[in-house]
PDB file of C-alpha atoms in Angstrom:
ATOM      1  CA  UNK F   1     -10.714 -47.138 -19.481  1.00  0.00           C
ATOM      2  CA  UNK F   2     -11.278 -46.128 -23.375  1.00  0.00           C
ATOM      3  CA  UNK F   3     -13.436 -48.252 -24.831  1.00  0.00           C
ATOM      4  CA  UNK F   4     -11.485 -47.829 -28.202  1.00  0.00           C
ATOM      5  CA  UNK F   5      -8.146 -48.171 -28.743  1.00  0.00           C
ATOM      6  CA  UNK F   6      -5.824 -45.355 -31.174  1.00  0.00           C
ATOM      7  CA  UNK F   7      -5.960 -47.752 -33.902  1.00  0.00           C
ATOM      8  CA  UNK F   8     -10.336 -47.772 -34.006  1.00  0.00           C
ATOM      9  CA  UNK F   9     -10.145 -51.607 -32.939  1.00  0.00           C
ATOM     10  CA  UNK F  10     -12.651 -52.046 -29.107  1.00  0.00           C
ATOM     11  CA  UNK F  11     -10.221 -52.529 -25.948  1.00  0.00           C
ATOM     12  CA  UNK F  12     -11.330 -55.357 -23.719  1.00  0.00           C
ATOM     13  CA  UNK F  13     -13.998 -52.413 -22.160  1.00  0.00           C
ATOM     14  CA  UNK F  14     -14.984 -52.050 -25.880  1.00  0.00           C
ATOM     15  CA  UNK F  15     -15.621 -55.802 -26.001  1.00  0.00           C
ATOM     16  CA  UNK F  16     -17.642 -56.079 -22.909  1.00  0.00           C
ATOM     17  CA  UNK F  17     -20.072 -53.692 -24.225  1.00  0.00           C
ATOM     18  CA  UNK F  18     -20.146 -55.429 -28.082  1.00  0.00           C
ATOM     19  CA  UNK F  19     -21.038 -58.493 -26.221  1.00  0.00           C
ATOM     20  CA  UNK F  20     -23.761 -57.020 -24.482  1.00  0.00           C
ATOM     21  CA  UNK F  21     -25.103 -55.161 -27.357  1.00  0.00           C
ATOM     22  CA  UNK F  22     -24.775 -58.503 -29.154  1.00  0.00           C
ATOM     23  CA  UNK F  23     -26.793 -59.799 -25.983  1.00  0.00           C
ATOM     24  CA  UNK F  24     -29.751 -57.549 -26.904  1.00  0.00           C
ATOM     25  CA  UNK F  25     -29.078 -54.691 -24.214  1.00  0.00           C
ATOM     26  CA  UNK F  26     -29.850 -51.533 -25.948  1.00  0.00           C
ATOM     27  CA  UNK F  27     -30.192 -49.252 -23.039  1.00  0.00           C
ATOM     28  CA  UNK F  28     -26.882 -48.035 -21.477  1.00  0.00           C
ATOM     29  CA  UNK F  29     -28.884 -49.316 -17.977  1.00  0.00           C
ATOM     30  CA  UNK F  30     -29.174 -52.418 -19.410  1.00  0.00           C
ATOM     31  CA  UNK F  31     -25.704 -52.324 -21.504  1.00  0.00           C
ATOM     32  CA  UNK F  32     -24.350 -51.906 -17.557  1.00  0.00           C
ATOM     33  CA  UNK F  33     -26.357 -54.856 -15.960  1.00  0.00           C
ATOM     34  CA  UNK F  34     -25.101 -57.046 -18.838  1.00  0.00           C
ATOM     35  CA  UNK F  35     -21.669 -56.244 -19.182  1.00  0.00           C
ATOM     36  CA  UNK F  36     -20.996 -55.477 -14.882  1.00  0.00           C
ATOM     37  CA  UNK F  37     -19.091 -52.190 -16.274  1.00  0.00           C
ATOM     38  CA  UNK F  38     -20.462 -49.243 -14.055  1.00  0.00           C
ATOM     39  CA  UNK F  39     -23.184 -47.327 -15.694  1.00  0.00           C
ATOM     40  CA  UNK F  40     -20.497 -44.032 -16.104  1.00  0.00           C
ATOM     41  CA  UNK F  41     -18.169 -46.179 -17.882  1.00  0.00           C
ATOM     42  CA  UNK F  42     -20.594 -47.578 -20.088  1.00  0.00           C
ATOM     43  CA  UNK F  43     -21.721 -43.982 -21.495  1.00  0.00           C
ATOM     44  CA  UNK F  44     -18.865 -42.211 -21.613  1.00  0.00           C
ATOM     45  CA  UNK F  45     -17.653 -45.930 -23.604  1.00  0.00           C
ATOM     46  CA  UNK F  46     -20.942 -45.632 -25.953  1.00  0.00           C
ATOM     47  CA  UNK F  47     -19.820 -41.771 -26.885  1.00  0.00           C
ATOM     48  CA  UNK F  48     -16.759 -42.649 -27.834  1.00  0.00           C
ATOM     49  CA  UNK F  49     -17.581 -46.166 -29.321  1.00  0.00           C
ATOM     50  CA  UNK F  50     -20.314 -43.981 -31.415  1.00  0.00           C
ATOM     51  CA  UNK F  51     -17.472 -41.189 -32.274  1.00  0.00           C
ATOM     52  CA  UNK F  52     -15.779 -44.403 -33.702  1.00  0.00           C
ATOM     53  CA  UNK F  53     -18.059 -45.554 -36.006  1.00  0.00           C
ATOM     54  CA  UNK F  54     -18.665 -49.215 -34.204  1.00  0.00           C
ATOM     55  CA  UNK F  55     -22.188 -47.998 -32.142  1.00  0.00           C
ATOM     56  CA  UNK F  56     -25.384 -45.898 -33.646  1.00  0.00           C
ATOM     57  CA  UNK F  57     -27.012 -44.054 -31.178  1.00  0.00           C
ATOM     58  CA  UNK F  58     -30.754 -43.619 -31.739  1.00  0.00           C
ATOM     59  CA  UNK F  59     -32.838 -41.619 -28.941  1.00  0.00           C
ATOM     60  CA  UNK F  60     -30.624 -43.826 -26.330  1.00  0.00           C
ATOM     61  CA  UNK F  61     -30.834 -46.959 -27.910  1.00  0.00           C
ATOM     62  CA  UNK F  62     -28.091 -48.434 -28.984  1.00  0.00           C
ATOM     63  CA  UNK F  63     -26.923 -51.110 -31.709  1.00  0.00           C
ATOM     64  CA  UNK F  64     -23.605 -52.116 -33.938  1.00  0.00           C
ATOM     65  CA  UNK F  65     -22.818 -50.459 -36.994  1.00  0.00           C
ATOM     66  CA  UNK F  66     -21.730 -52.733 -39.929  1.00  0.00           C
ATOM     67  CA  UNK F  67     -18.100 -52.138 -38.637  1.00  0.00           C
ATOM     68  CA  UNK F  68     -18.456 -52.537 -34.867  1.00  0.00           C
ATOM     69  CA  UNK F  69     -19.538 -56.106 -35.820  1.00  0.00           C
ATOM     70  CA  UNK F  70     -16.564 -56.652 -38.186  1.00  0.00           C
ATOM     71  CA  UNK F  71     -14.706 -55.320 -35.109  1.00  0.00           C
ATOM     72  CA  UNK F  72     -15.868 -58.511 -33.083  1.00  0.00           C
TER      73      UNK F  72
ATOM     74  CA  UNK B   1      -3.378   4.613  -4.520  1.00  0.00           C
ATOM     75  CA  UNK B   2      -2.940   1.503  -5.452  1.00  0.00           C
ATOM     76  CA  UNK B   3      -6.059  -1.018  -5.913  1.00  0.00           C
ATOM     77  CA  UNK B   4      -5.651  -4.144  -4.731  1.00  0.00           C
ATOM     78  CA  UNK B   5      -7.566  -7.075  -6.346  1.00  0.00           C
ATOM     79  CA  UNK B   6      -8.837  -9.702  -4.435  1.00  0.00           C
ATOM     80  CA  UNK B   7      -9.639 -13.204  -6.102  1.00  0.00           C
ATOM     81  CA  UNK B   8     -12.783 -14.135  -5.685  1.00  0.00           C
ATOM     82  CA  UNK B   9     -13.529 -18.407  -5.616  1.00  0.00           C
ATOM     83  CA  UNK B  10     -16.436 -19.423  -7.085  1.00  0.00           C
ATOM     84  CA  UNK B  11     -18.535 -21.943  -5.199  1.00  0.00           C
ATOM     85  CA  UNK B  12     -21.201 -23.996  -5.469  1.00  0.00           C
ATOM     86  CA  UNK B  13     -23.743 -24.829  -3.307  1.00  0.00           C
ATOM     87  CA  UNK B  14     -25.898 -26.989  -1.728  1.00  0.00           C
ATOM     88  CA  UNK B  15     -29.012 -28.300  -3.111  1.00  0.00           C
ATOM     89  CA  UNK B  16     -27.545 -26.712  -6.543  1.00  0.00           C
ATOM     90  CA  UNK B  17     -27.484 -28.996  -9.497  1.00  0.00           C
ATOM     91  CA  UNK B  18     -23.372 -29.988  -9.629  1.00  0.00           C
ATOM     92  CA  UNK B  19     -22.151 -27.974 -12.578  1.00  0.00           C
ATOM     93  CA  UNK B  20     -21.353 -30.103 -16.064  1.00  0.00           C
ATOM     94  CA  UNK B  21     -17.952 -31.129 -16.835  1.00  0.00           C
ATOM     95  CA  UNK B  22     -16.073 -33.233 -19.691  1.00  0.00           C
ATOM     96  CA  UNK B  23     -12.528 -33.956 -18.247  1.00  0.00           C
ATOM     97  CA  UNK B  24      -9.376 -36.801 -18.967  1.00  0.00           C
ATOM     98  CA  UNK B  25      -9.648 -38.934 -16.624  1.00  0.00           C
ATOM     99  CA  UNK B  26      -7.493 -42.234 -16.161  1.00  0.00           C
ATOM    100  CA  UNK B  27     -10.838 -43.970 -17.237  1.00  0.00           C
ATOM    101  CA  UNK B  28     -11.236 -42.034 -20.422  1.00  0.00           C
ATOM    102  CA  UNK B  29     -12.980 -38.644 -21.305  1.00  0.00           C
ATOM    103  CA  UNK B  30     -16.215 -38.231 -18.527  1.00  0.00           C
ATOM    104  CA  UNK B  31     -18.501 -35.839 -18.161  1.00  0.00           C
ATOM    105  CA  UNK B  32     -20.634 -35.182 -14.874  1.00  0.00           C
ATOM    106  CA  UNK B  33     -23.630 -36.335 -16.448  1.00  0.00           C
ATOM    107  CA  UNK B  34     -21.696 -39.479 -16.867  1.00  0.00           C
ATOM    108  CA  UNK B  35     -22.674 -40.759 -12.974  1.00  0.00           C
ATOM    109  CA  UNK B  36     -26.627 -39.818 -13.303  1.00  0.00           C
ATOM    110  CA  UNK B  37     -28.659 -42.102 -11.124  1.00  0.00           C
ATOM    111  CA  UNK B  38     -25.186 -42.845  -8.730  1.00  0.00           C
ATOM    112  CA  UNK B  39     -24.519 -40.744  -5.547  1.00  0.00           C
ATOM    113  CA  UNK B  40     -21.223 -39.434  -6.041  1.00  0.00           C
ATOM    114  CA  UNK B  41     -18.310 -39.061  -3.850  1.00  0.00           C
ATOM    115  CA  UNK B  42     -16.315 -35.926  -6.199  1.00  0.00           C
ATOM    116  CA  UNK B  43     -12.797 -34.783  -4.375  1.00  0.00           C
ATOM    117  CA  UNK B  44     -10.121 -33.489  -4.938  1.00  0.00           C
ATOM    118  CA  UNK B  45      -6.254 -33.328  -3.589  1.00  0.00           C
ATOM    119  CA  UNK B  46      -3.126 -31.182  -4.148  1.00  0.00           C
ATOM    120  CA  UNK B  47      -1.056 -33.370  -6.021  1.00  0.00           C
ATOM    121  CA  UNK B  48      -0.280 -36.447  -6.733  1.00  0.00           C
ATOM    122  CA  UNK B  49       3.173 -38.145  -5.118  1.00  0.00           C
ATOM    123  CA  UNK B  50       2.612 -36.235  -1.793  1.00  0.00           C
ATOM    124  CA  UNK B  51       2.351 -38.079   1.310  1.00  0.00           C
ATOM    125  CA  UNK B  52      -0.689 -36.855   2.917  1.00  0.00           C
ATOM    126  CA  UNK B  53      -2.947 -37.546  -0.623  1.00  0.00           C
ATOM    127  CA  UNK B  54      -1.478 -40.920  -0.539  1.00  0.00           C
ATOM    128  CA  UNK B  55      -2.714 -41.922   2.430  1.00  0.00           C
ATOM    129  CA  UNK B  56      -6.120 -40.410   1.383  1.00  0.00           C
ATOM    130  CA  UNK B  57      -6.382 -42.423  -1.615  1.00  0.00           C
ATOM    131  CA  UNK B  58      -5.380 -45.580  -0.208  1.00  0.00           C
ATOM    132  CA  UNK B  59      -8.527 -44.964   2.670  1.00  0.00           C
ATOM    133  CA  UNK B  60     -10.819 -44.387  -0.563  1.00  0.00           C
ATOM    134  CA  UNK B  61      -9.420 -46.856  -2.263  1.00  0.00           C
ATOM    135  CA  UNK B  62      -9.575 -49.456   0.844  1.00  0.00           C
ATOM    136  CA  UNK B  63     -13.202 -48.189   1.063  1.00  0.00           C
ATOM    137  CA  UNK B  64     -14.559 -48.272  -2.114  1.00  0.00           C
ATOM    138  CA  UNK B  65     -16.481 -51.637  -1.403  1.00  0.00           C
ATOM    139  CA  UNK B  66     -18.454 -49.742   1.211  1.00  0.00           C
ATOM    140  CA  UNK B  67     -18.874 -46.789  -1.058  1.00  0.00           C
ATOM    141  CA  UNK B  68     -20.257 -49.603  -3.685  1.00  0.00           C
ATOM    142  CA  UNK B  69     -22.322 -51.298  -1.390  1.00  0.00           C
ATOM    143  CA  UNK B  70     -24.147 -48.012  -1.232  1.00  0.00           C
ATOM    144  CA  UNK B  71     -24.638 -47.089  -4.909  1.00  0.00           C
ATOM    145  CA  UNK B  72     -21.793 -44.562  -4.788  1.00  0.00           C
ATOM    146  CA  UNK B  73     -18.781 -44.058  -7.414  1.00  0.00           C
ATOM    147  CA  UNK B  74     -15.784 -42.247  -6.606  1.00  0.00           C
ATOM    148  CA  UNK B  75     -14.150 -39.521  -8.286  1.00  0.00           C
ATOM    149  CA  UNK B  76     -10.684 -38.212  -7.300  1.00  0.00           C
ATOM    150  CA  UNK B  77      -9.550 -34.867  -8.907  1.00  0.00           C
ATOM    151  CA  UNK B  78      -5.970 -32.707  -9.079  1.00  0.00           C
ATOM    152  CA  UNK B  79      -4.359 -30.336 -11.327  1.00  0.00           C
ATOM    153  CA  UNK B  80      -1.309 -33.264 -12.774  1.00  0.00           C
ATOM    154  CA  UNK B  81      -1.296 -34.851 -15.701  1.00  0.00           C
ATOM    155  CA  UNK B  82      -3.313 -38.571 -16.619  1.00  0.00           C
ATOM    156  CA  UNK B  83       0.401 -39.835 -16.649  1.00  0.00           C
ATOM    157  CA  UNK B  84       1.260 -38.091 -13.310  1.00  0.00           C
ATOM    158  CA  UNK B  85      -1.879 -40.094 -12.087  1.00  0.00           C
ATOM    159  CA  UNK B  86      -1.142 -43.527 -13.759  1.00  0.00           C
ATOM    160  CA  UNK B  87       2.234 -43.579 -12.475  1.00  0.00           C
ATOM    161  CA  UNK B  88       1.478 -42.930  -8.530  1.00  0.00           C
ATOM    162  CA  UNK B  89      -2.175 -45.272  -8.590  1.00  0.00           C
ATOM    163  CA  UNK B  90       0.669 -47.569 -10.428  1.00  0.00           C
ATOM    164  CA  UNK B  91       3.042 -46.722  -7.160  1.00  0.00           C
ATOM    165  CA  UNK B  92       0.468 -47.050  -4.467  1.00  0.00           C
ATOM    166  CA  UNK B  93       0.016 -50.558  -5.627  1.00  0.00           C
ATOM    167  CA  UNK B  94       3.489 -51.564  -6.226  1.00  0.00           C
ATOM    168  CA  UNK B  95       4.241 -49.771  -2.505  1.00  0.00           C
ATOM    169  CA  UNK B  96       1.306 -50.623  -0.282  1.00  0.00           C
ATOM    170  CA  UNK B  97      -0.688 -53.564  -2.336  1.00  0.00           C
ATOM    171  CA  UNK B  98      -3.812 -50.955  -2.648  1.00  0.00           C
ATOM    172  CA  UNK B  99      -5.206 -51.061  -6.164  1.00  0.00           C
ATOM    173  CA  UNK B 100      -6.893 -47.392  -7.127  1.00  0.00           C
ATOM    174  CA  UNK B 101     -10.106 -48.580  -9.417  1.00  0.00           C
ATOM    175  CA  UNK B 102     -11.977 -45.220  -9.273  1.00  0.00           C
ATOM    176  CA  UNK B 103     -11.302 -42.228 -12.294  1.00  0.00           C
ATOM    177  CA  UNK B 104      -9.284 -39.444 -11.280  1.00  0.00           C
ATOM    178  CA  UNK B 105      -9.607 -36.339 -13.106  1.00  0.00           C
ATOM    179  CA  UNK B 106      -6.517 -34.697 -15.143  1.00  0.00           C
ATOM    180  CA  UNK B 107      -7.638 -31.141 -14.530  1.00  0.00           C
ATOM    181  CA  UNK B 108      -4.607 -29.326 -15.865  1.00  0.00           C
ATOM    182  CA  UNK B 109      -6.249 -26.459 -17.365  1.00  0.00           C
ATOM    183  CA  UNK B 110      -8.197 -25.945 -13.833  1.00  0.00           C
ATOM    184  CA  UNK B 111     -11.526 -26.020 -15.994  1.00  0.00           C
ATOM    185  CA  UNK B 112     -12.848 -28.753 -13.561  1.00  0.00           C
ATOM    186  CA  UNK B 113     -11.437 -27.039 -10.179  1.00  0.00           C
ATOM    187  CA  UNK B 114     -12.559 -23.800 -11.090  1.00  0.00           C
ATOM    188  CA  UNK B 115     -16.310 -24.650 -11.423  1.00  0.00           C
ATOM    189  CA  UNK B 116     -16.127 -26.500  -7.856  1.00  0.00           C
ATOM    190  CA  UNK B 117     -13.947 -23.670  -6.555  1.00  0.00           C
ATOM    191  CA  UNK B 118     -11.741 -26.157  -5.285  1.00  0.00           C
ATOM    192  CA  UNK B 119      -8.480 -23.706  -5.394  1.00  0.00           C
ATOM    193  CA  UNK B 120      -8.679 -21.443  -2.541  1.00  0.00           C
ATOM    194  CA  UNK B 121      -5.902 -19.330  -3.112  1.00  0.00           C
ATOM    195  CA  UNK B 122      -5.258 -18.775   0.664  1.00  0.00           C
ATOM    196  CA  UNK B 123      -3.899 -21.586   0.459  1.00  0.00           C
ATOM    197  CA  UNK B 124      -2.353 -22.617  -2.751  1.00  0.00           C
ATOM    198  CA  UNK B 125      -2.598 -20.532  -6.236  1.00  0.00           C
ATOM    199  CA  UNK B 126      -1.728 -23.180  -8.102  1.00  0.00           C
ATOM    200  CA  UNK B 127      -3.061 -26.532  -6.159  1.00  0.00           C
ATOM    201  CA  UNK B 128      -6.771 -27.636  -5.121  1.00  0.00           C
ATOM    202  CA  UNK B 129      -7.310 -27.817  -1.614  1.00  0.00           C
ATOM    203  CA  UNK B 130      -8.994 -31.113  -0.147  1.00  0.00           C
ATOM    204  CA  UNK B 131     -12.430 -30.669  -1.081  1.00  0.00           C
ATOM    205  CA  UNK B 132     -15.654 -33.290  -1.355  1.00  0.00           C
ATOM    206  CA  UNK B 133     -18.853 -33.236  -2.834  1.00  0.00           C
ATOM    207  CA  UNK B 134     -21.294 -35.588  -2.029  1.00  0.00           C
ATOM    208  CA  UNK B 135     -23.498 -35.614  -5.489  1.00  0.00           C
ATOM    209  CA  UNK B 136     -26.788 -37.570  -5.245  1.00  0.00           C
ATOM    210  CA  UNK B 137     -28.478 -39.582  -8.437  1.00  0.00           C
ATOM    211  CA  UNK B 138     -29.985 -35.983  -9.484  1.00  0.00           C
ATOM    212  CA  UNK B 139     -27.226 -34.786  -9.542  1.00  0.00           C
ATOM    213  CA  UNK B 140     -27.877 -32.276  -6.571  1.00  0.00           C
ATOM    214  CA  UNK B 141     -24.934 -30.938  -4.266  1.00  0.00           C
ATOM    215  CA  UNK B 142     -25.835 -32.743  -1.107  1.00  0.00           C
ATOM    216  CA  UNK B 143     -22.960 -31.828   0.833  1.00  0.00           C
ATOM    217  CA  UNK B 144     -19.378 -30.397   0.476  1.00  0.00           C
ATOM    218  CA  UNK B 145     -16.353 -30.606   2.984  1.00  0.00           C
ATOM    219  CA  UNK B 146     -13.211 -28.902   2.742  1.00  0.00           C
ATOM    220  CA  UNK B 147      -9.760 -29.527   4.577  1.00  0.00           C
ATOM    221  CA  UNK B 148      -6.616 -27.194   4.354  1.00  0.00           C
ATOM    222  CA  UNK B 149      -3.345 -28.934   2.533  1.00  0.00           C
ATOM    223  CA  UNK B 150      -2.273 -30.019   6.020  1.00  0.00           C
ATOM    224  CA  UNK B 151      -4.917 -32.290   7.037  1.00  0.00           C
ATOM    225  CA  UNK B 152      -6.356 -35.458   5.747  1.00  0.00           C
ATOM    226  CA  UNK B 153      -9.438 -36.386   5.426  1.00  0.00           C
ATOM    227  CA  UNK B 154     -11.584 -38.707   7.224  1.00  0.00           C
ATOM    228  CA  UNK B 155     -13.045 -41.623   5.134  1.00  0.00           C
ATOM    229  CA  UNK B 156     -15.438 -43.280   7.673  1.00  0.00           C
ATOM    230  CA  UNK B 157     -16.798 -39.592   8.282  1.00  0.00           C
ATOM    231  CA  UNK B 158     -17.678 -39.594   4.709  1.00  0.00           C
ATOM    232  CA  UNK B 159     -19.286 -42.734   4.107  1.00  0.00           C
ATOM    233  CA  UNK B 160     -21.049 -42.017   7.780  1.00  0.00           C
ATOM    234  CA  UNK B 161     -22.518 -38.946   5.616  1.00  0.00           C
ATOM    235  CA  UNK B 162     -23.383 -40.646   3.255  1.00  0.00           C
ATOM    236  CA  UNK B 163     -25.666 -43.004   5.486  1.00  0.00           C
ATOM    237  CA  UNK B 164     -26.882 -40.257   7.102  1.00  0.00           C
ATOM    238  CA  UNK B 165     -28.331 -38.761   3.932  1.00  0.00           C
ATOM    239  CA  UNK B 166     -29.301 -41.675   2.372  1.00  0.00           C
ATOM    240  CA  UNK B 167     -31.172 -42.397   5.527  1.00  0.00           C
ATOM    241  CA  UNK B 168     -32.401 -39.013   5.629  1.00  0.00           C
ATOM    242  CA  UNK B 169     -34.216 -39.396   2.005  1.00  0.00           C
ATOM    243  CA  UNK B 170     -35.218 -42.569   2.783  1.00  0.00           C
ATOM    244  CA  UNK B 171     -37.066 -42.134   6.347  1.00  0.00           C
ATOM    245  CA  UNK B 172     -37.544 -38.488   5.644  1.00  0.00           C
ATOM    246  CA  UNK B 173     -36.270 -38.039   9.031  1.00  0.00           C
ATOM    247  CA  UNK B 174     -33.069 -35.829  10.553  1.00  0.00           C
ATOM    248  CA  UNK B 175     -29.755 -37.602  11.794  1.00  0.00           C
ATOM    249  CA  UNK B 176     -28.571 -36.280  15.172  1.00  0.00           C
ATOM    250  CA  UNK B 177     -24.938 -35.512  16.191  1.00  0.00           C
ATOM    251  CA  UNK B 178     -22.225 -38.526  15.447  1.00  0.00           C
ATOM    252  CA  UNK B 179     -25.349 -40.346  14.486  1.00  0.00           C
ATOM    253  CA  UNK B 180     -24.607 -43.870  12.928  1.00  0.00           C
ATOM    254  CA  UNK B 181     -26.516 -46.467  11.281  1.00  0.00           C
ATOM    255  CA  UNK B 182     -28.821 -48.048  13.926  1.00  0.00           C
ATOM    256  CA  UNK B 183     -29.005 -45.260  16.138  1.00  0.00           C
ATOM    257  CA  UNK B 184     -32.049 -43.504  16.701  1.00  0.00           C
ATOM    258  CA  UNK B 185     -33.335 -40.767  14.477  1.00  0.00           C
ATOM    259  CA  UNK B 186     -34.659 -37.278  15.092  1.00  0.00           C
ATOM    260  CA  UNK B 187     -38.794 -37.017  13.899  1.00  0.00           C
ATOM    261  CA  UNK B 188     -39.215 -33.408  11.773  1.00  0.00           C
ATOM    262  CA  UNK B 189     -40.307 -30.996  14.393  1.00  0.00           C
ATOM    263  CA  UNK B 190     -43.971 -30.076  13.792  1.00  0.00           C
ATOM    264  CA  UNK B 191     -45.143 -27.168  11.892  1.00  0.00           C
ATOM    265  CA  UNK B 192     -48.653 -26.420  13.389  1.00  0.00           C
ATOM    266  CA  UNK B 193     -49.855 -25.891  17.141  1.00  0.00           C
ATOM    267  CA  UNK B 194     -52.284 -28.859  16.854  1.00  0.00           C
ATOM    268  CA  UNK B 195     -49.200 -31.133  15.478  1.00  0.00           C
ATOM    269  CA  UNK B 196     -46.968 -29.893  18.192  1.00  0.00           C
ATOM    270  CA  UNK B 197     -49.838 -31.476  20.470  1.00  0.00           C
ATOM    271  CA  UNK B 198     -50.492 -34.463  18.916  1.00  0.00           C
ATOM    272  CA  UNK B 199     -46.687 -35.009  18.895  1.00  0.00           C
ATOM    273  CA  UNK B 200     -46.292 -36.271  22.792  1.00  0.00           C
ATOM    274  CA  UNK B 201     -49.006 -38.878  22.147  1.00  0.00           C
ATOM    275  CA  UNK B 202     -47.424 -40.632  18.706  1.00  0.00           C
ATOM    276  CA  UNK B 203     -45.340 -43.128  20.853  1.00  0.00           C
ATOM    277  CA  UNK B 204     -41.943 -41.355  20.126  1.00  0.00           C
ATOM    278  CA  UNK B 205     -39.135 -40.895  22.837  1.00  0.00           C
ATOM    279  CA  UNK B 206     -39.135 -37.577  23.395  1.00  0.00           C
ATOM    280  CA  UNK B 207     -37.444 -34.958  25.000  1.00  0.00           C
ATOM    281  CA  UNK B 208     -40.081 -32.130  24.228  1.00  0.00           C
ATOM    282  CA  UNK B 209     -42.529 -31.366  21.795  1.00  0.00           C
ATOM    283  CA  UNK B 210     -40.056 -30.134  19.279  1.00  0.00           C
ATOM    284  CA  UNK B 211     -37.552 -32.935  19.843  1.00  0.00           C
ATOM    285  CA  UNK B 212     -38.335 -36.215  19.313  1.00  0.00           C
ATOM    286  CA  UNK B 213     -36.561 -39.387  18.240  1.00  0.00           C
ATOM    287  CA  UNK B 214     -37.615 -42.616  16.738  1.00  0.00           C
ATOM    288  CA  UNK B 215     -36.229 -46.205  15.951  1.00  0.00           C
ATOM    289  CA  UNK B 216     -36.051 -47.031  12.264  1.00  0.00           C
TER     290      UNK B 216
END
């Protein structure tokens, strides 16, 4: 389930895991508890969701770039 | 003369680390380092649309609460295409009601395959053979099964593996032969002369010094 879809907006996966970085999760543990996605799905999601400019990835902390908020 | 060239497969083994992937899947690009910290159920069929693999899918698939229920994520693998996949788990549902939820792996280059020597060209040059890998959270080969083309697999026998290892790391004790959940399991023989002594006196059922059992 791509978290991003071909035109760089989130796909409902995408969503799930803006909310829950919205929520405060940072982790990609956490990011998983908060959203219900399976851990796998929520960091192969955060690579690709960081590929696309809407996540910054810092020592595996995670928050929303300036676009992956205007994505929301 | 002439020099014949045999093949060789490459396999992995157990208690090796499972060797890093990044593959399509129908859930996006993974990588094997995607399912840290899950026990893994990794396996692969011959092709997708065949009779024998369908069945197989739908037992995962009707299983995959059970495999849940015990921290473990499914991953089905073949040599087709992510559409080949989409359209037959899109099939299977439309044809028996069972919904496929786990990734499958679009390993058309064989990249995937190859690392799990899961093509045994005995049987089939250009299709995996019905292997599984039982990964734990470290990633560690646990324990691998392989069936011919002809033969299906056996689902309950998996997740009964599963328990059994599970148990096994728990308990730090050995499963016995078509052991299941409740049954008895088998204390670690002991390693010294003074152990093997003690062992008759520790309350365990056993048959001799070197084979004892014990309720969980």
């Amino acid at each position: 389930m791509p978290c991003v879809s071909a035109d760089g907006k989130p796909t409902e996966s995408g969503r799930k895991i803006i909310a829950a970085l919205k929520a405060g999760n940072t982790s990609a543990e956490d990011i998983s508890t908060g959203s219900g996605m399976p851990l796998y799905r929520v960091r192969s999601g955060l690579r690709e969701m960081v590929e696309a400019g809407l996540v910054a990835e810092n020592d595996g902390s995670h928050t929303l770039t300036e676009q992956g908020l205007a994505a929301v | 003369m002439e020099e014949q060239m045999e093949q060789v497969v490459s396999m992995p083994k157990l208690g090796e680390k499972a060797p890093e992937f990044e593959a399509p899947t129908t859930h996006g690009t993974l990588k094997m380092s995607d399912f840290k910290g899950s026990w893994v159920v990794l396996f692969s069929h011959p092709a997708d649309f065949t009779p024998v693999c369908t069945t197989e899918f739908m037992g995962f698939a009707q299983l995959e609460p059970e495999f849940r229920k015990r921290g473990v994520e499914l991953i089905g693998l073949s040599v087709d295409s992510i559409t080949s996949h989409i359209a037959w788990a899109r099939n299977i549902e439309e044809k028996a009601g069972v919904k496929i939820t786990f990734p499958i792996i679009a390993d058309l280059n064989k990249e995937v395959s190859a690392k799990f020597g899961m093509v045994h060209p005995g049987q089939s040059k250009t299709e995996t053979v019905r292997c599984t890998f039982i990964i734990d959270p470290d990633q560690v080969i646990r324990l691998i099964l392989y069936y011919p083309l002809t033969t299906g697999r056996n689902m309950d026998e998996i997740l009964r593996c599963i328990d059994a290892l599970q148990t096994a790391d728990k308990n730090k004790v050995a499963t016995p032969a078509n052991w299941r959940p409740g049954d008895m399991v088998i204390v670690p023989p002991p390693k010294t002369q003074e152990a093997a002594e003690e062992r008759l006196k520790e309350g365990f059922e056993c048959v001799d010094w070197y084979f004892c059992k014990r309720k969980l």
